[in-house]
Each structure stands twice: as structure tokens, then as C-alpha cells.
Short mmCIF file of C-alpha atoms in Angstrom, two decimals:
data_model
loop_
_atom_site.label_atom_id
_atom_site.label_comp_id
_atom_site.label_asym_id
_atom_site.label_seq_id
_atom_site.Cartn_x
_atom_site.Cartn_y
_atom_site.Cartn_z
CA MET S 668 -189.75 231.39 85.88
CA GLY S 669 -187.22 228.87 87.17
CA ALA S 670 -189.26 226.06 85.75
CA VAL S 671 -189.57 227.83 82.47
CA ASP S 672 -185.88 228.56 82.42
CA GLY S 673 -185.13 224.97 83.27
CA CYS S 674 -187.32 223.81 80.44
CA ARG S 675 -185.52 226.06 78.04
CA ALA S 676 -182.16 224.95 79.38
CA THR S 677 -182.91 221.32 78.74
CA GLY S 678 -184.35 222.05 75.31
CA ASP S 679 -187.84 220.65 76.01
CA ASP S 680 -189.36 223.39 73.89
CA GLY S 681 -187.55 222.11 70.81
CA SER S 682 -185.13 225.04 70.56
CA GLY S 683 -182.11 223.49 72.25
CA PRO S 684 -179.90 220.55 71.38
CA ALA S 685 -182.18 218.11 73.14
CA GLY S 686 -185.07 219.18 70.90
CA ARG S 687 -183.59 217.83 67.62
CA ILE S 688 -185.79 215.37 65.78
CA PRO S 689 -184.23 211.88 66.10
CA GLU S 690 -183.34 209.85 63.01
CA PRO S 691 -185.97 207.25 62.08
CA ALA S 692 -185.15 203.76 63.31
CA GLY S 693 -183.45 201.54 60.75
CA ARG S 694 -182.16 204.35 58.53
CA ILE S 695 -178.48 204.11 57.71
CA PRO S 696 -176.96 207.55 57.46
CA GLU S 697 -174.93 208.43 54.40
CA PRO S 698 -171.23 207.97 55.07
CA ALA S 699 -169.30 211.19 55.15
CA GLY S 700 -167.61 212.02 51.87
CA ARG S 701 -169.70 209.70 49.62
CA THR S 702 -170.15 211.20 46.15
CA ASP S 703 -172.30 210.41 43.14
CA GLY S 704 -169.26 208.84 41.47
CA SER S 705 -168.93 206.18 44.16
CA ALA S 706 -172.64 205.41 43.95
CA GLY S 707 -172.26 204.95 40.20
CA ARG S 708 -169.35 202.58 40.70
CA ILE S 709 -171.43 200.52 43.11
CA GLN S 710 -174.21 200.29 40.53
CA LEU S 711 -171.72 199.22 37.86
CA ARG S 712 -170.31 196.51 40.13
CA ALA S 713 -173.82 195.26 40.88
CA ALA S 714 -174.68 195.17 37.16
CA ALA S 715 -171.42 193.35 36.41
CA SER S 716 -172.17 190.84 39.14
CA ARG S 717 -175.65 190.17 37.74
CA PHE S 718 -174.23 189.81 34.21
CA THR S 719 -171.58 187.37 35.44
CA ALA S 720 -174.18 185.29 37.24
CA TYR S 721 -176.38 185.24 34.12
CA GLY S 722 -173.42 184.18 31.98
CA LYS S 723 -172.55 181.36 34.36
CA ASP S 724 -176.14 180.09 34.34
CA LEU S 725 -176.23 180.33 30.55
CA LEU S 726 -173.01 178.37 30.09
CA ARG S 727 -173.97 175.81 32.71
CA GLY S 728 -177.33 175.17 31.06
CA GLU S 729 -175.77 174.92 27.61
CA TRP S 730 -173.10 172.53 28.93
CA LEU S 731 -175.81 170.29 30.37
CA ARG S 732 -177.93 170.29 27.21
CA ILE S 733 -175.12 169.96 24.65
CA VAL S 734 -172.56 167.81 26.49
CA VAL S 735 -173.84 166.14 29.66
CA GLU S 736 -177.23 164.90 28.45
CA PRO S 737 -175.91 163.50 25.11
CA ALA S 738 -173.06 161.82 27.05
CA ARG S 739 -175.62 160.12 29.29
CA GLU S 740 -177.54 159.01 26.21
CA PHE S 741 -174.33 157.61 24.73
CA ARG S 742 -173.67 155.60 27.90
CA ARG S 743 -177.20 154.23 27.66
CA ARG S 744 -177.16 153.36 23.94
CA GLY S 745 -173.47 152.67 23.39
CA VAL S 746 -171.74 152.67 20.00
CA PRO S 747 -174.99 152.10 18.02
CA GLY S 748 -176.13 155.50 19.27
CA VAL S 749 -173.45 157.23 17.16
CA ALA S 750 -173.62 154.92 14.14
CA LEU S 751 -174.28 157.79 11.73
CA GLY S 752 -171.12 159.58 12.81
CA ILE S 753 -169.03 156.44 12.35
CA LEU S 754 -170.58 155.64 8.96
CA ALA S 755 -170.13 159.20 7.73
CA VAL S 756 -166.42 159.18 8.60
CA LEU S 757 -165.87 155.76 7.07
CA ALA S 758 -167.72 156.74 3.89
CA VAL S 759 -165.60 159.88 3.46
CA ILE S 760 -162.40 157.87 3.93
CA VAL S 761 -163.45 155.14 1.50
CA VAL S 762 -164.54 157.61 -1.19
CA HIS S 763 -161.36 159.63 -0.71
CA GLU S 764 -159.24 156.53 -1.27
CA LEU S 765 -161.32 155.34 -4.22
CA ILE S 766 -161.02 158.64 -6.04
CA ARG S 767 -157.25 158.28 -5.98
CA THR S 768 -157.49 155.23 -8.25
CA ARG S 769 -158.33 155.40 -11.95
CA THR S 770 -161.40 153.15 -11.84
CA GLY S 771 -162.63 154.60 -8.57
CA ALA S 772 -162.25 158.15 -9.82
CA VAL S 773 -164.45 157.44 -12.83
CA ALA S 774 -167.09 155.70 -10.72
CA ILE S 775 -167.20 158.48 -8.13
CA ARG S 776 -167.30 161.14 -10.81
CA LEU S 777 -170.33 159.53 -12.45
CA THR S 778 -172.21 158.99 -9.19
CA GLY S 779 -171.24 161.89 -6.93
CA GLU S 780 -169.83 164.81 -8.88
CA VAL S 781 -172.14 167.83 -8.65
CA ARG S 782 -171.73 171.13 -10.50
CA GLY S 783 -173.97 174.04 -11.27
CA ASP S 784 -173.93 173.35 -15.01
CA LEU S 785 -175.42 169.85 -14.66
CA PRO S 786 -179.14 169.15 -15.17
CA LEU S 787 -181.11 169.40 -11.96
CA PRO S 788 -182.45 165.77 -12.02
CA LEU S 789 -178.88 164.50 -12.29
CA VAL S 790 -177.82 166.73 -9.41
CA LEU S 791 -180.58 165.33 -7.22
CA LEU S 792 -179.55 161.76 -8.02
CA ARG S 793 -175.91 162.45 -7.19
CA THR S 794 -176.56 164.42 -3.99
CA PRO S 795 -176.31 161.43 -1.55
CA VAL S 796 -172.85 160.46 -2.80
CA SER S 797 -171.72 164.08 -3.05
CA LEU S 798 -172.28 164.41 0.71
CA VAL S 799 -169.27 162.17 1.37
CA LEU S 800 -167.18 163.32 -1.58
CA THR S 801 -164.63 165.86 -0.41
CA ASP S 802 -162.41 168.07 -2.52
CA PRO S 803 -159.44 165.91 -3.60
CA GLY S 804 -157.15 168.92 -3.31
CA LEU S 805 -157.89 169.46 0.39
CA PRO S 806 -156.70 167.38 3.37
CA VAL S 807 -159.52 165.06 4.33
CA TRP S 808 -158.34 164.16 7.82
CA ALA S 809 -158.68 167.65 9.27
CA GLY S 810 -162.46 167.71 8.80
CA LEU S 811 -163.23 164.21 10.08
CA PRO S 812 -163.50 165.09 13.81
CA LYS S 813 -165.99 167.85 13.05
CA LEU S 814 -167.93 165.55 10.74
CA PHE S 815 -168.13 162.81 13.36
CA LEU S 816 -169.10 165.22 16.14
CA ALA S 817 -171.92 166.79 14.10
CA PHE S 818 -173.55 163.51 13.06
CA ALA S 819 -172.93 161.70 16.37
CA LEU S 820 -174.27 164.54 18.52
CA ALA S 821 -177.26 165.03 16.25
CA GLU S 822 -178.09 161.32 16.33
CA LEU S 823 -177.94 161.23 20.13
CA VAL S 824 -180.14 164.32 20.47
CA LEU S 825 -182.46 164.16 17.46
CA GLY S 826 -182.52 160.52 16.47
CA ARG S 827 -181.31 158.89 13.29
CA THR S 828 -184.18 159.80 10.98
CA ARG S 829 -184.32 163.49 11.82
CA THR S 830 -180.53 163.77 11.60
CA LEU S 831 -180.54 162.40 8.06
CA LEU S 832 -183.43 164.65 7.04
CA ILE S 833 -181.76 167.79 8.38
CA ALA S 834 -178.40 166.89 6.82
CA CYS S 835 -179.90 166.21 3.40
CA ALA S 836 -182.25 169.21 3.49
CA THR S 837 -179.56 171.73 4.44
CA SER S 838 -177.05 170.34 1.96
CA LEU S 839 -179.62 170.35 -0.84
CA ALA S 840 -180.66 173.90 0.08
CA GLY S 841 -177.08 175.03 -0.40
CA THR S 842 -176.78 173.27 -3.74
CA LEU S 843 -180.07 174.57 -5.15
CA GLY S 844 -179.53 178.04 -3.76
CA ALA S 845 -176.12 178.18 -5.41
CA ARG S 846 -177.71 177.42 -8.78
CA VAL S 847 -180.03 180.39 -8.30
CA MET S 848 -177.10 182.64 -7.40
CA ILE S 849 -175.19 181.49 -10.47
CA ALA S 850 -178.23 182.31 -12.59
CA LEU S 851 -178.28 185.83 -11.08
CA GLY S 852 -174.69 186.36 -12.20
CA HIS S 853 -172.47 189.14 -10.90
CA GLY S 854 -173.93 191.17 -8.06
CA PRO S 855 -174.33 191.24 -4.29
CA LEU S 856 -176.61 188.19 -4.30
CA GLY S 857 -175.20 186.43 -7.35
CA LEU S 858 -172.15 184.40 -8.26
CA PRO S 859 -169.95 184.66 -11.37
CA PRO S 860 -171.08 182.38 -14.23
CA GLU S 861 -167.79 180.47 -14.15
CA THR S 862 -168.75 179.21 -10.69
CA ALA S 863 -171.06 176.74 -12.45
CA HIS S 864 -167.99 174.67 -13.38
CA VAL S 865 -166.69 174.44 -9.80
CA LEU S 866 -167.03 171.05 -8.11
CA ASP S 867 -169.80 171.28 -5.51
CA THR S 868 -169.27 168.43 -3.07
CA GLY S 869 -168.53 167.63 0.54
CA PRO S 870 -170.43 167.31 3.81
CA SER S 871 -169.50 170.77 5.12
CA ALA S 872 -172.92 172.30 4.43
CA ALA S 873 -174.64 169.39 6.19
CA VAL S 874 -172.28 169.72 9.16
CA ALA S 875 -172.96 173.45 9.44
CA GLY S 876 -176.70 172.85 9.16
CA LEU S 877 -176.69 170.18 11.87
CA PHE S 878 -174.80 172.37 14.34
CA ALA S 879 -177.11 175.31 13.66
CA TYR S 880 -180.24 173.18 14.07
CA LEU S 881 -178.94 171.71 17.33
CA ALA S 882 -178.11 175.17 18.65
CA VAL S 883 -181.72 176.26 18.20
CA VAL S 884 -183.61 173.21 19.45
CA ARG S 885 -181.27 172.74 22.43
CA ARG S 886 -181.29 176.46 23.33
CA ALA S 887 -177.53 176.84 22.96
CA PRO S 888 -176.82 180.48 22.03
CA VAL S 889 -173.05 180.12 22.39
CA LEU S 890 -173.01 177.23 19.91
CA ALA S 891 -175.30 179.22 17.60
CA LEU S 892 -173.00 182.24 17.78
CA LEU S 893 -169.88 180.19 17.08
CA THR S 894 -171.53 178.31 14.22
CA THR S 895 -172.83 181.48 12.61
CA ALA S 896 -169.56 183.37 13.07
CA VAL S 897 -167.46 180.59 11.56
CA ILE S 898 -169.75 180.46 8.53
CA VAL S 899 -170.70 184.10 8.03
CA VAL S 900 -167.37 185.85 8.55
CA PRO S 901 -165.37 183.92 5.91
CA SER S 902 -168.25 184.18 3.46
CA VAL S 903 -168.39 187.96 3.86
CA LEU S 904 -164.64 188.43 3.70
CA ARG S 905 -164.17 186.09 0.73
CA PRO S 906 -167.41 185.29 -1.12
CA ASN S 907 -167.28 181.96 -2.94
CA LEU S 908 -169.47 178.99 -3.77
CA ALA S 909 -168.82 177.07 -0.56
CA GLY S 910 -169.38 180.09 1.65
CA ARG S 911 -172.71 180.95 0.03
CA GLU S 912 -173.87 177.33 0.34
CA HIS S 913 -172.96 177.31 4.01
CA LEU S 914 -174.95 180.48 4.58
CA LEU S 915 -178.00 178.95 2.94
CA ALA S 916 -177.61 175.72 4.91
CA VAL S 917 -177.34 177.56 8.22
CA GLY S 918 -180.27 179.82 7.35
CA LEU S 919 -182.55 176.88 6.56
CA ALA S 920 -181.40 175.04 9.69
CA LEU S 921 -182.20 178.04 11.89
CA VAL S 922 -185.69 178.29 10.38
CA LEU S 923 -186.35 174.56 10.78
CA GLY S 924 -185.02 174.61 14.33
CA ALA S 925 -187.20 177.57 15.28
CA ALA S 926 -190.26 175.85 13.80
CA ALA S 927 -189.49 172.67 15.73
CA SER S 928 -189.06 174.64 18.97
CA VAL S 929 -192.39 176.42 18.51
CA ARG S 930 -194.14 173.14 17.72
CA SER S 931 -192.67 171.49 20.82
CA ARG S 932 -194.12 174.22 23.06
CA GLN S 933 -197.63 173.70 21.76
CA PRO S 934 -200.00 171.51 23.79
CA GLY S 935 -199.43 167.89 22.90
CA GLY S 936 -196.35 168.75 20.85
CA GLU S 937 -193.29 166.61 20.95
CA SER S 938 -190.50 168.10 23.02
CA ALA S 939 -187.69 169.05 20.71
CA ALA S 940 -185.32 169.10 23.63
CA ALA S 941 -185.99 165.52 24.59
CA VAL S 942 -183.39 163.02 23.58
CA ALA S 943 -184.73 160.87 20.78
CA GLY S 944 -184.57 157.14 21.16
#
């Protein structure tokens, strides 16, 4: 009986304190007082940390693809690597000064003035000059940095030929699309008939198209968002000829950029992200 009593006293039969089942090794007990609310806050902090890390990686990658790599290409090629940007700025300045003279104004009007009421063949012939013909009533100097950056960056990344093709295609898409909208007349997709007499010139549609195309082929979502927001928001708030043309230019550039990206991922396809020589 003494042995039995001693066994019971020490809890060897599992009924006393010494008979409690020990915690599994490696298990961390729940701290006293922890609630579901604190666990939720921990999950939110972990999600915020993951989101912050993703954002940093996204911005770092975009910085490398949009700024660092083109800068290296510029150091390799020098000033000839941004010749299109320089020529575009100089052409806009020269045309802007010519149009302020009587003879120059007549010459520029006959070679670069584009309106929706002109015959389509004449519009196509005047399109190259209209790209560097800005609105005489607007300050020309404010848009020159953006013009240079768009053409210079595109030339460093895409090469000279593709830059010219994208600039001309997006600008022409805006011009032709505007003619269709004018033909539709008043309505959500149309433009008032009097818009056909508005001067349709300037490189802004080409600039918007180049930035949008670069944002797609260089996988730069921040640049794509900024480009789209700058174009879409003013056009929605105040619909006009220029805003509609910009929307069409950006839309075509996004489609062309997506097609180029898909083609570059195909076996044997040219890498759209590679810097063109």
C-alpha cells in the first residue's frame, strides 16, 4: 500500500501534477492576453512589408530599364545617339521662328497646316511638317524638354528607324481618327463639325505615343500610368481635338508595344528590351 500511495503521491498514475502531458518540443506557447485583433495587425504589417518590398523592386527595375541602361547607351554612342531629339527640337524652333515672318508663314501654311476639312491626300503630304509645327498661340519653349526626352530616349532604346515609325504612326493615327470623329458629329465618340476648321498640328501626339510605347516594351508600369493619366484625365474632363488625338495615339502605341513584346518572347524573336544599335 505504501508503494501504491507513493506512486499516487508522485503522480505516476497520471492523476497528479507530475502526470500532466508535456508540451511538444519546439512549440511556442501563445503569449498571455493575445487577441485576434493583434494577430490581424501582425498580418496587416506583414502584407504591408511585402507590398513595400514589391514596390521597391518594381521601381528599381524600372529605373534600371528607363534611366540607367539608356544612360549607358548614351555614354557609348555619344551625341549621335540622340540625334533625333536634337533635330526635333531644332526643327520646332526653326519652324516657330519662320511662321512669325510673312513669307515663312505662307510657306509653312502650304506645307504643314493640317485640318479636318482638307482632302486626305493633302493631309498625308503635310503630315511630316505638321509634326514640328506647333500652335503659334502657345509657348513653344515649355514643350521642348519633353519633346527632346521622348525622341532621345526612344532613339537610345529602340533605334532611329523604329522611333521614326512609331512617331509617325501614332501621330497619323490621331489625325485620321479625328477625321472619323468629326464625321460622327456630336456624341460621346464624335466631335462637333466646327472642329474640322481647327488647326491640327504639333508633335504632342507623337511624344505621347513614344512614351506609351516605351512603357510597354521596357516593362515600365509607372511610366505607363503617368503617361496614360496625363493624357486621359484632361481629355475626359475637357474633350477637344487634341485630347482625342492623344488618346488615339496612346492606344495605338500600347497595342504596337504589346505586339512587339509578345514577338520578342517567341523563339528566335528579337528582344524588344534590348538596346538598339
